[in-house]
Structure formats: structure tokens, C-alpha cells
PDB file of C-alpha atoms in Angstrom:
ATOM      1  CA  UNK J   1     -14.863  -4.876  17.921  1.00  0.00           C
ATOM      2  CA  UNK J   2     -11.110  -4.458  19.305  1.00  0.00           C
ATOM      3  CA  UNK J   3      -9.775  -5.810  15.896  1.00  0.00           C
ATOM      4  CA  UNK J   4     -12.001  -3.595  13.846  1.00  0.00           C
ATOM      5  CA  UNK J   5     -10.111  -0.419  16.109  1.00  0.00           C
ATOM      6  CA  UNK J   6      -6.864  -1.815  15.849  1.00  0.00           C
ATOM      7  CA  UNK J   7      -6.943  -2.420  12.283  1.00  0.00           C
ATOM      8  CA  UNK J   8      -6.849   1.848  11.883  1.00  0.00           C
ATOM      9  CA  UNK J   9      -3.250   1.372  13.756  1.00  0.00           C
ATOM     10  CA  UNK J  10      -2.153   0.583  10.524  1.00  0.00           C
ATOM     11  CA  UNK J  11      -2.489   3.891   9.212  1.00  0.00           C
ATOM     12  CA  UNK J  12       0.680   5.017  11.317  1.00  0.00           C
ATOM     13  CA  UNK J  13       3.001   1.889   8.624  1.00  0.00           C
ATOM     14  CA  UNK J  14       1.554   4.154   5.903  1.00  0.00           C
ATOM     15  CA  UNK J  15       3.262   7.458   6.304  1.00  0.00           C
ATOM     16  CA  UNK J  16       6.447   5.353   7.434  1.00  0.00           C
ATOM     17  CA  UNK J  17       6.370   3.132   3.954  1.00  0.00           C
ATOM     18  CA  UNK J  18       5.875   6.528   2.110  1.00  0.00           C
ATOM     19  CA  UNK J  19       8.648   7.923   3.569  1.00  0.00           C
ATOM     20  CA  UNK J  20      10.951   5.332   2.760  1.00  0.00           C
ATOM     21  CA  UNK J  21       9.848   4.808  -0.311  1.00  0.00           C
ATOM     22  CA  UNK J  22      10.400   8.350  -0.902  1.00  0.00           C
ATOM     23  CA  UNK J  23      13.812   8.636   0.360  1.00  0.00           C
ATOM     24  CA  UNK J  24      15.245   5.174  -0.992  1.00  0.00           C
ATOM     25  CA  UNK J  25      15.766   6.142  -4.306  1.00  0.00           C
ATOM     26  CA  UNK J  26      15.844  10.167  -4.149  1.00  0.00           C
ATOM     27  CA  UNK J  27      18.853  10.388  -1.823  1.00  0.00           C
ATOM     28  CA  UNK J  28      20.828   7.956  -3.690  1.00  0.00           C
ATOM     29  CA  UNK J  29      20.396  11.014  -6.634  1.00  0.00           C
ATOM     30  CA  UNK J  30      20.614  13.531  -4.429  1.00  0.00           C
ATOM     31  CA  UNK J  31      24.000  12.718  -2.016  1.00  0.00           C
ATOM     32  CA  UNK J  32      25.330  11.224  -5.307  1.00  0.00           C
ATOM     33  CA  UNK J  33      25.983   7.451  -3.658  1.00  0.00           C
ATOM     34  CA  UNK J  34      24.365   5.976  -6.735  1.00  0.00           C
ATOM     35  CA  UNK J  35      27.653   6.251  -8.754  1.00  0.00           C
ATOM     36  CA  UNK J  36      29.195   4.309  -6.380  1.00  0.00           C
ATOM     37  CA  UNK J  37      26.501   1.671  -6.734  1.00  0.00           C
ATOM     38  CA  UNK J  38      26.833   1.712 -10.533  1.00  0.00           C
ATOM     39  CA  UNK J  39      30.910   1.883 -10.792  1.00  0.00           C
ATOM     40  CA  UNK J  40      31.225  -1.209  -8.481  1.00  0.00           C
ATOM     41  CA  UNK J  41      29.814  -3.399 -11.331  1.00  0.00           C
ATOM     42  CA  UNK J  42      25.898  -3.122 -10.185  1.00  0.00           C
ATOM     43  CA  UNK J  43      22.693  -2.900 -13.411  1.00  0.00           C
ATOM     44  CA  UNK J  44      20.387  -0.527 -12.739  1.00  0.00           C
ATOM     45  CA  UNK J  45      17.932  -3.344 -12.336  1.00  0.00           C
ATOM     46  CA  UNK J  46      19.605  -4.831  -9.198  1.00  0.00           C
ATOM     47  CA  UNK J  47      20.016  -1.789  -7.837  1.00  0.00           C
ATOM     48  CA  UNK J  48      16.436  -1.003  -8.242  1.00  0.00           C
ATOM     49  CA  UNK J  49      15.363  -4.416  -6.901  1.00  0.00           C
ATOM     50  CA  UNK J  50      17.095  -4.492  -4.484  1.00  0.00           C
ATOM     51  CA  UNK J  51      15.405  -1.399  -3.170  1.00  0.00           C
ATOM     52  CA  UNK J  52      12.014  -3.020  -3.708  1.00  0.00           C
ATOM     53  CA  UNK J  53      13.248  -6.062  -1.943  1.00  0.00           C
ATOM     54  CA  UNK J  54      14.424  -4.001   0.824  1.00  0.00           C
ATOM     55  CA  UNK J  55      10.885  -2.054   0.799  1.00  0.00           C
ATOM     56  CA  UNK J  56       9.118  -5.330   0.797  1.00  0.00           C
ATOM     57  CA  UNK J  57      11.092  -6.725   3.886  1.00  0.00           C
ATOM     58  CA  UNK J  58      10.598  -4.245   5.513  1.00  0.00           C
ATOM     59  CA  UNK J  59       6.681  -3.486   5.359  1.00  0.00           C
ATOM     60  CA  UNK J  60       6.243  -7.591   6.444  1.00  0.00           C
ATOM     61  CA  UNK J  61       7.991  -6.887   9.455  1.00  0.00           C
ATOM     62  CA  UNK J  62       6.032  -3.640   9.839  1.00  0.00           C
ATOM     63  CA  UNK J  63       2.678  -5.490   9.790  1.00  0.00           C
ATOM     64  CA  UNK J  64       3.760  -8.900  11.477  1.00  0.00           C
ATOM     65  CA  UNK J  65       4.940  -7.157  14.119  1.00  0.00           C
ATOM     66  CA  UNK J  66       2.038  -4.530  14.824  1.00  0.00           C
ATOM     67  CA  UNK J  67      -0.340  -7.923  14.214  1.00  0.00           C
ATOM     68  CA  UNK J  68       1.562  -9.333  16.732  1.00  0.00           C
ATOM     69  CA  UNK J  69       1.082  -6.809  19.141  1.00  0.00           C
ATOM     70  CA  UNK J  70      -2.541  -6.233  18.705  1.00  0.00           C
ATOM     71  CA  UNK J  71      -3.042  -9.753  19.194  1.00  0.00           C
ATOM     72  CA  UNK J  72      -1.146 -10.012  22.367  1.00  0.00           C
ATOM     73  CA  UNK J  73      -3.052  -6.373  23.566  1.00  0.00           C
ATOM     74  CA  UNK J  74      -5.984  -8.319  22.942  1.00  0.00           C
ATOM     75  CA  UNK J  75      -5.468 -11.495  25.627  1.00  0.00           C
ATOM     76  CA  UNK J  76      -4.008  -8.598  27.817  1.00  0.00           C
ATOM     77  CA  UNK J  77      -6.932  -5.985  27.426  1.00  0.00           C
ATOM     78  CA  UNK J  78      -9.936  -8.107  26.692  1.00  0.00           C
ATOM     79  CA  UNK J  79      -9.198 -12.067  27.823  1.00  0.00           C
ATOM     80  CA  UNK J  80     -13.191 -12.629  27.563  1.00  0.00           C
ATOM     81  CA  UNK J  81     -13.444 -11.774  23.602  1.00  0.00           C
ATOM     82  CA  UNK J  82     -13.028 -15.148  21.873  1.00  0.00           C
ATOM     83  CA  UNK J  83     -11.182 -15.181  18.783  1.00  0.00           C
ATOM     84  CA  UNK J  84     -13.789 -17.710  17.068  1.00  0.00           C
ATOM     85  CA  UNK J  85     -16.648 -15.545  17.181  1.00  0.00           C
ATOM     86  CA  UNK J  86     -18.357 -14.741  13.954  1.00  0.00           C
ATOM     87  CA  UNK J  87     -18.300 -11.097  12.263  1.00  0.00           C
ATOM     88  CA  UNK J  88     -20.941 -10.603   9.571  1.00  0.00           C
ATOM     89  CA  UNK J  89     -21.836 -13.808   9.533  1.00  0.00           C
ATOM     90  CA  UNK J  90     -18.935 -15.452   7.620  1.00  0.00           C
ATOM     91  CA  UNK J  91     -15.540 -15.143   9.009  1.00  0.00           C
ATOM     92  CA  UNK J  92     -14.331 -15.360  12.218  1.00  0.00           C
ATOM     93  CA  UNK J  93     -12.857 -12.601  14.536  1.00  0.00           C
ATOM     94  CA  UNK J  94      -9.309 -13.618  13.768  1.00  0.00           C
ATOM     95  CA  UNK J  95      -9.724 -14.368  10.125  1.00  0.00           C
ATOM     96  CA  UNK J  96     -11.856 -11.087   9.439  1.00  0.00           C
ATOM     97  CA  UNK J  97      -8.423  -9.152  11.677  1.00  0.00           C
ATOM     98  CA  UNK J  98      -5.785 -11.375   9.155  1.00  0.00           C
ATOM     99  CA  UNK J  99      -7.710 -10.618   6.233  1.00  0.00           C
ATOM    100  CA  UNK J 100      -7.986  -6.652   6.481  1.00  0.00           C
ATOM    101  CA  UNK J 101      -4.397  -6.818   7.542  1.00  0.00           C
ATOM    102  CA  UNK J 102      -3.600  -8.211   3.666  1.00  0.00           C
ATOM    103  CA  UNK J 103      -6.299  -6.463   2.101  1.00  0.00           C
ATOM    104  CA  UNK J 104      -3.976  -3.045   3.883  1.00  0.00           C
ATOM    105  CA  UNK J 105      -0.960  -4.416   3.506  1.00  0.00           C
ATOM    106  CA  UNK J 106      -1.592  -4.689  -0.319  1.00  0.00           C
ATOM    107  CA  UNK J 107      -3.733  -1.791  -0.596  1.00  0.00           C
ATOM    108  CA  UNK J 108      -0.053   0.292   1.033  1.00  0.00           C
ATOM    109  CA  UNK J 109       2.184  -1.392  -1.506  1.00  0.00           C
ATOM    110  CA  UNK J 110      -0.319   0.279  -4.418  1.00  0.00           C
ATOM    111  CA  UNK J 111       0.884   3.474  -2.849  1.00  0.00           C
ATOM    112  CA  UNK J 112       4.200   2.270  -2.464  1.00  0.00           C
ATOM    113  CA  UNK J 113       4.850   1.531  -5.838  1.00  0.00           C
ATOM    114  CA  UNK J 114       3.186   4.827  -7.241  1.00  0.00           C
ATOM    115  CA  UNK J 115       5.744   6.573  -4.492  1.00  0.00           C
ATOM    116  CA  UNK J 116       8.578   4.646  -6.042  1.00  0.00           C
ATOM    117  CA  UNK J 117       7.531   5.664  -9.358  1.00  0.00           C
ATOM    118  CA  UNK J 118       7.336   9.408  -8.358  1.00  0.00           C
ATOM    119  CA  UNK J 119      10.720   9.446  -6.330  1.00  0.00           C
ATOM    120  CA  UNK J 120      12.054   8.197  -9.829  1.00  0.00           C
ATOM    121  CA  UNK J 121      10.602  11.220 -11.838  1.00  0.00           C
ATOM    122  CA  UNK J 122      11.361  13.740  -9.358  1.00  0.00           C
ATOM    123  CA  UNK J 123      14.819  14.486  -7.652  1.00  0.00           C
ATOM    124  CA  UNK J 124      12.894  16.100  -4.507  1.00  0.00           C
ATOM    125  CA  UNK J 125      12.255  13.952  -1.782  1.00  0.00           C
ATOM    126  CA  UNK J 126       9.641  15.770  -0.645  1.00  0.00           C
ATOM    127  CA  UNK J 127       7.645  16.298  -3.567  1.00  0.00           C
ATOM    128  CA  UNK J 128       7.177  12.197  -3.613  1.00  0.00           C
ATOM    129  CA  UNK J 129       6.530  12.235   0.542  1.00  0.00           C
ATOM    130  CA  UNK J 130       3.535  14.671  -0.433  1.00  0.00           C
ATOM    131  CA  UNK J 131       1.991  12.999  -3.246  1.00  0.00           C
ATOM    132  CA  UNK J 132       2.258  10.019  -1.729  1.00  0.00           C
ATOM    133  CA  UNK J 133       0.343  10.975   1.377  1.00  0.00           C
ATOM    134  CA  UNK J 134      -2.034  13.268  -1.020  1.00  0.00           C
ATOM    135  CA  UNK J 135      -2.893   9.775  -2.924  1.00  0.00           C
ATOM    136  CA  UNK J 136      -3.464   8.032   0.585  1.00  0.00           C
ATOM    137  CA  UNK J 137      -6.275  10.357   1.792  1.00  0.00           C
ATOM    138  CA  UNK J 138      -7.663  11.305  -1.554  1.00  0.00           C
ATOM    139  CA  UNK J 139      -9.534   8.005  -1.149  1.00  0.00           C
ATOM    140  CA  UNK J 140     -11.361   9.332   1.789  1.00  0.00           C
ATOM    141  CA  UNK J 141     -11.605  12.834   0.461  1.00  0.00           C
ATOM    142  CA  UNK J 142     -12.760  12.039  -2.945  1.00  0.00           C
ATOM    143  CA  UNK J 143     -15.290   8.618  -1.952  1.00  0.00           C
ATOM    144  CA  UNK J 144     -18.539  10.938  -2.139  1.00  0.00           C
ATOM    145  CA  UNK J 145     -17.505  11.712  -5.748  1.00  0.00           C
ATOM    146  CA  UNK J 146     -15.653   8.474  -6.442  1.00  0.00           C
ATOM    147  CA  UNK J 147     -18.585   6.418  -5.610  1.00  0.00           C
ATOM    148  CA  UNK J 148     -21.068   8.669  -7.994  1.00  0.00           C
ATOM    149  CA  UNK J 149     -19.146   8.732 -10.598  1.00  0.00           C
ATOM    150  CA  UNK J 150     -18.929   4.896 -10.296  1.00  0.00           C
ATOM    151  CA  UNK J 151     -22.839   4.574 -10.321  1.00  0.00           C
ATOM    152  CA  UNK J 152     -22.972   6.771 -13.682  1.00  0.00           C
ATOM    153  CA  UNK J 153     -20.328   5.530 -15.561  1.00  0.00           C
ATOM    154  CA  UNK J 154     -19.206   1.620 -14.230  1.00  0.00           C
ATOM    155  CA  UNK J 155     -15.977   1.755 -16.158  1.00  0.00           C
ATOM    156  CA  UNK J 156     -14.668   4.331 -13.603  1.00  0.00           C
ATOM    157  CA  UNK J 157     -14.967   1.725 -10.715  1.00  0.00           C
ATOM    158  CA  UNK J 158     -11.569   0.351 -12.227  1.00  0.00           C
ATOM    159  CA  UNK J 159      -9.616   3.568 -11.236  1.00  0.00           C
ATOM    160  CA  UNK J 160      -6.594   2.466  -8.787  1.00  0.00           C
ATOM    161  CA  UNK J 161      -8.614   5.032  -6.138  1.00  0.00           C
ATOM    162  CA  UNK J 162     -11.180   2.688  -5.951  1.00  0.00           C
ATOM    163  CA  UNK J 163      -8.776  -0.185  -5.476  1.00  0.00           C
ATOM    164  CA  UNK J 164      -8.041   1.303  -2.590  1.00  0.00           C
ATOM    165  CA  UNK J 165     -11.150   0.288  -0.516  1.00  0.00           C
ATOM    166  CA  UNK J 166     -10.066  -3.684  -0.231  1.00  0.00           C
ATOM    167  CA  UNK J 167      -9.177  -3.199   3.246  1.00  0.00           C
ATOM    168  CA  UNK J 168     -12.615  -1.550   4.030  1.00  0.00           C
ATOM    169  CA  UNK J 169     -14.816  -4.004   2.059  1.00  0.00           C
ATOM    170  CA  UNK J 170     -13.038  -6.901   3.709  1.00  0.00           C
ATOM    171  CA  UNK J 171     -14.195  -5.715   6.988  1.00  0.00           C
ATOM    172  CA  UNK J 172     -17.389  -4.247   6.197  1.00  0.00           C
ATOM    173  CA  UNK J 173     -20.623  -5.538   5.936  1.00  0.00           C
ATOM    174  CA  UNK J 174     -21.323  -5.353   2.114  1.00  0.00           C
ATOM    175  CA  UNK J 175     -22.131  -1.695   2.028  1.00  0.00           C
ATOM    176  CA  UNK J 176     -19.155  -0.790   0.452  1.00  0.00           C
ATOM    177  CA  UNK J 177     -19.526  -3.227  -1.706  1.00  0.00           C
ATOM    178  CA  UNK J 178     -22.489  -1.809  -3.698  1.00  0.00           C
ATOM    179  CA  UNK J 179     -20.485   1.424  -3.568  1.00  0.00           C
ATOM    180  CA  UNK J 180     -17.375   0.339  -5.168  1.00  0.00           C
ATOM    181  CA  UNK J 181     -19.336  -2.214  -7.807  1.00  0.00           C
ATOM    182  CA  UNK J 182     -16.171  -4.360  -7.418  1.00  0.00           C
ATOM    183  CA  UNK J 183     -16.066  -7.891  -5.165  1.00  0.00           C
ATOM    184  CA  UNK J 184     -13.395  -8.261  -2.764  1.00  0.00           C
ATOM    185  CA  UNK J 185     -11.622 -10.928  -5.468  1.00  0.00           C
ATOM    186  CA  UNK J 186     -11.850  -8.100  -7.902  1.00  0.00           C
ATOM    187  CA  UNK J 187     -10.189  -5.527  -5.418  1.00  0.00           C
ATOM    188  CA  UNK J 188      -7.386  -7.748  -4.683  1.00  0.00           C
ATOM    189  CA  UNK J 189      -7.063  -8.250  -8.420  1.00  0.00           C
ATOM    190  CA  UNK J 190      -7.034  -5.286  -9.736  1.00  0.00           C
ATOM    191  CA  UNK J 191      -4.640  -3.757  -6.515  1.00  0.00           C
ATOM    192  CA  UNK J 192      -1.830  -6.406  -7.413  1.00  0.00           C
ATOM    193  CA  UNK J 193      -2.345  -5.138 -11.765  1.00  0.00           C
ATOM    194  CA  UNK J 194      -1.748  -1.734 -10.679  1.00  0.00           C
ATOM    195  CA  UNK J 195       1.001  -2.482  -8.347  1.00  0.00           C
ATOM    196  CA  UNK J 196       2.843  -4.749 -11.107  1.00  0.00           C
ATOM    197  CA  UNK J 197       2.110  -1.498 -13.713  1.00  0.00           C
ATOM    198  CA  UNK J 198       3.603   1.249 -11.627  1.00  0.00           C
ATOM    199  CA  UNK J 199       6.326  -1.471 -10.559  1.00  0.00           C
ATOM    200  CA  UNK J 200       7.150  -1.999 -14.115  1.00  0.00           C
ATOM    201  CA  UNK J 201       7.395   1.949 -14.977  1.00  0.00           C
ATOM    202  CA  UNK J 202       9.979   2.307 -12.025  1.00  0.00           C
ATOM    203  CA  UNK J 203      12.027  -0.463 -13.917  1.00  0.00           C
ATOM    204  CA  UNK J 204      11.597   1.632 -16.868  1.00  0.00           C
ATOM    205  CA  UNK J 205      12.090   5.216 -15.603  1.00  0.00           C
ATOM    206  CA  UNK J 206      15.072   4.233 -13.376  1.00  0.00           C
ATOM    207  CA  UNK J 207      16.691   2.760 -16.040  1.00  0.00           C
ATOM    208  CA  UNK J 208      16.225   5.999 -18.679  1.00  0.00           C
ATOM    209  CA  UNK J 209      16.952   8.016 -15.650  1.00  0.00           C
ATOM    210  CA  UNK J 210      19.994  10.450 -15.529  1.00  0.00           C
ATOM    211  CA  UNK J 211      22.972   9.997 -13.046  1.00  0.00           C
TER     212      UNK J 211
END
């Protein structure tokens, strides 16, 4: 299906998020500008808001855009493929294409906000750039093992790895379902608890962090 390829041009927003999650906090330590920011009257909480805001912004235009391109590819490249037609035998072409675009566009702000939380430990850019990409493909790397693990002990299915395959369960046939022991509900659940917990430890770690 065109939309099932042209979902995986997503992957490029990743490594772009990453970096600039990476770099929005750690050169404000590094060049010394956040000073400035604090001296002209600014908490450490707007400061680090606004960044998130900023992030935020940012990635929707990021995905609205490239949807908006695919889309428009699509009439161009294949007119005949109707939009209506059923995948899997519940959603249509369109809604299957929207619905992996949020179930990636949440599963990237889960690395996002563990990226955030790095670039606040660490002073080195790219020791947060590397992680962050490390954490992106580890998914892939480690689903063999993930998934085994998962059928032995069920509490492991919980891990934020595993919350990582929302995108892929959304668009798959229910294979990955059994594999990850979680529905897609679940997923999207447990994606948007580990996003507010690392969110909430870059609140605290910015805050305690030194100038």
C-alpha cells in the first residue's frame, strides 16, 4: 500500500526532533545564553516550557506537512487508489495513514522527552543526539528479545521499549499485537504516562540544574 511506504518517511522527523531536542537546552548551557534568559526576570519553568512548546510546534508542522505531501504524492502518483478502501478489514486507507501518523507522532515525543531529559543531565550535546538515536533503533534491535522476555514474564510488556510499537500495531494486522501483549488503547496509554514521567523529571532536573 502507498500509505503503508510512506508512513517509514517519517523516520527522517525522528533524527531531526532528536536533534533539536538535543541542542535546545544543551547550547543554552554551553554558549552561556541561559543567564541572559534567567537575569531578564524568566523561572526556570517558563524557560523550560517554553522549549517544550517550541518542540511541540514544531514536530506538528513536521508531520502535517510531510502528511500533506504524501497525500498530494498520492493523487499525483497513484489517482486510481481510492482513499475509502478497507485495510485489515476495519479502517479505511486514509484513517489506517492518519492513525499511524499519531500512533508515530506520539511514539517520537516518548523519545523526545527522554532526549530532553538527557540534554538536562548532560552538558554534551552529543552525548543526548546519540542516546537518543540509540533508544530509537533499540526497538528494532532488541524486539527478538523484547518480545520473549514479554511472553515469560508479562510485567515486562510495560517497559517504555515496548511502547514504542503503537505505530506498528496500528498498521499491522494483529501480529504484533500478540507480540507486544498490549492493545493499541494500552500503547497509546502507556506512551502518553511515560512521556508525562520523563516530562516531569526535565521540570525537575532543569530546575536543580547548575548555571
Amino acid at each position: 500500500m502507498y500509505f503503508s511506504l510512506a508512513k517509514y518517511t517519517y523516520a527522517w522527523i525522528v533524527f531531526i526532533m532528536i536533534i533539536q531536542a538535543s541542542t535546545i537546552i544543551t547550547m543554552e548551557f554551553q554558549y552561556g545564553t541561559i543567564k541572559n534568559l534567567l537575569y531578564r526576570n524568566y523561572t526556570r519553568t517558563q524557560v523550560i516550557i517554553s522549549k517544550c512548546i517550541t518542540l511541540f510546534i514544531y514536530s506538528i508542522s513536521l508531520y502535517v506537512s510531510t502528511a500533506i505531501i504524501a497525500i498530494i504524492l498520492k493523487f499525483l502518483v497513484l489517482p486510481d487508489l481510492s482513499l475509502s478502501q478497507n485495510v485489515n478489514g476495519e479502517m479505511s486507507l486514509i484513517q489506517s495513514f492518519l492513525f499511524t501518523t499519531l500512533g508515530n507522532f506520539i511514539g517520537v515525543w516518548l523519545i523526545i522527552s527522554l532526549v530532553l531529559l538527557l540534554s538536562c543531565v548532560f552538558r554534551n550535546t552529543a552525548v543526548s543526539v546519540v542516546i537518543g538515536i540509540i533508544f530509537y533503533f533499540a526497538t528494532s534491535i532488541v524486539s527478538g528479545i523484547l518480545f520473549l522476555a514479554i511472553e515469560k514474564w508479562e510485567w515486562v510488556k510495560w517497559n517504555p521499549f515496548n511502547m514504542l510499537n503503537l505505530s506498528n500495531q496500528i498498521s499491522s494486522d494483529g501480529d504484533i499485537a500478540s507480540m507486544t501483549q498490549l492493545s493499541v488503547a494500552q500503547l497509546f496509554v502507556g506512551n502518553i504516562i511515560y512521556i508525562m514521567i520523563f516530562l516531569l523529571l526535565v521540570f525537575v532536573v532543569f530546575r536543580k540544574k547548575n548555571v
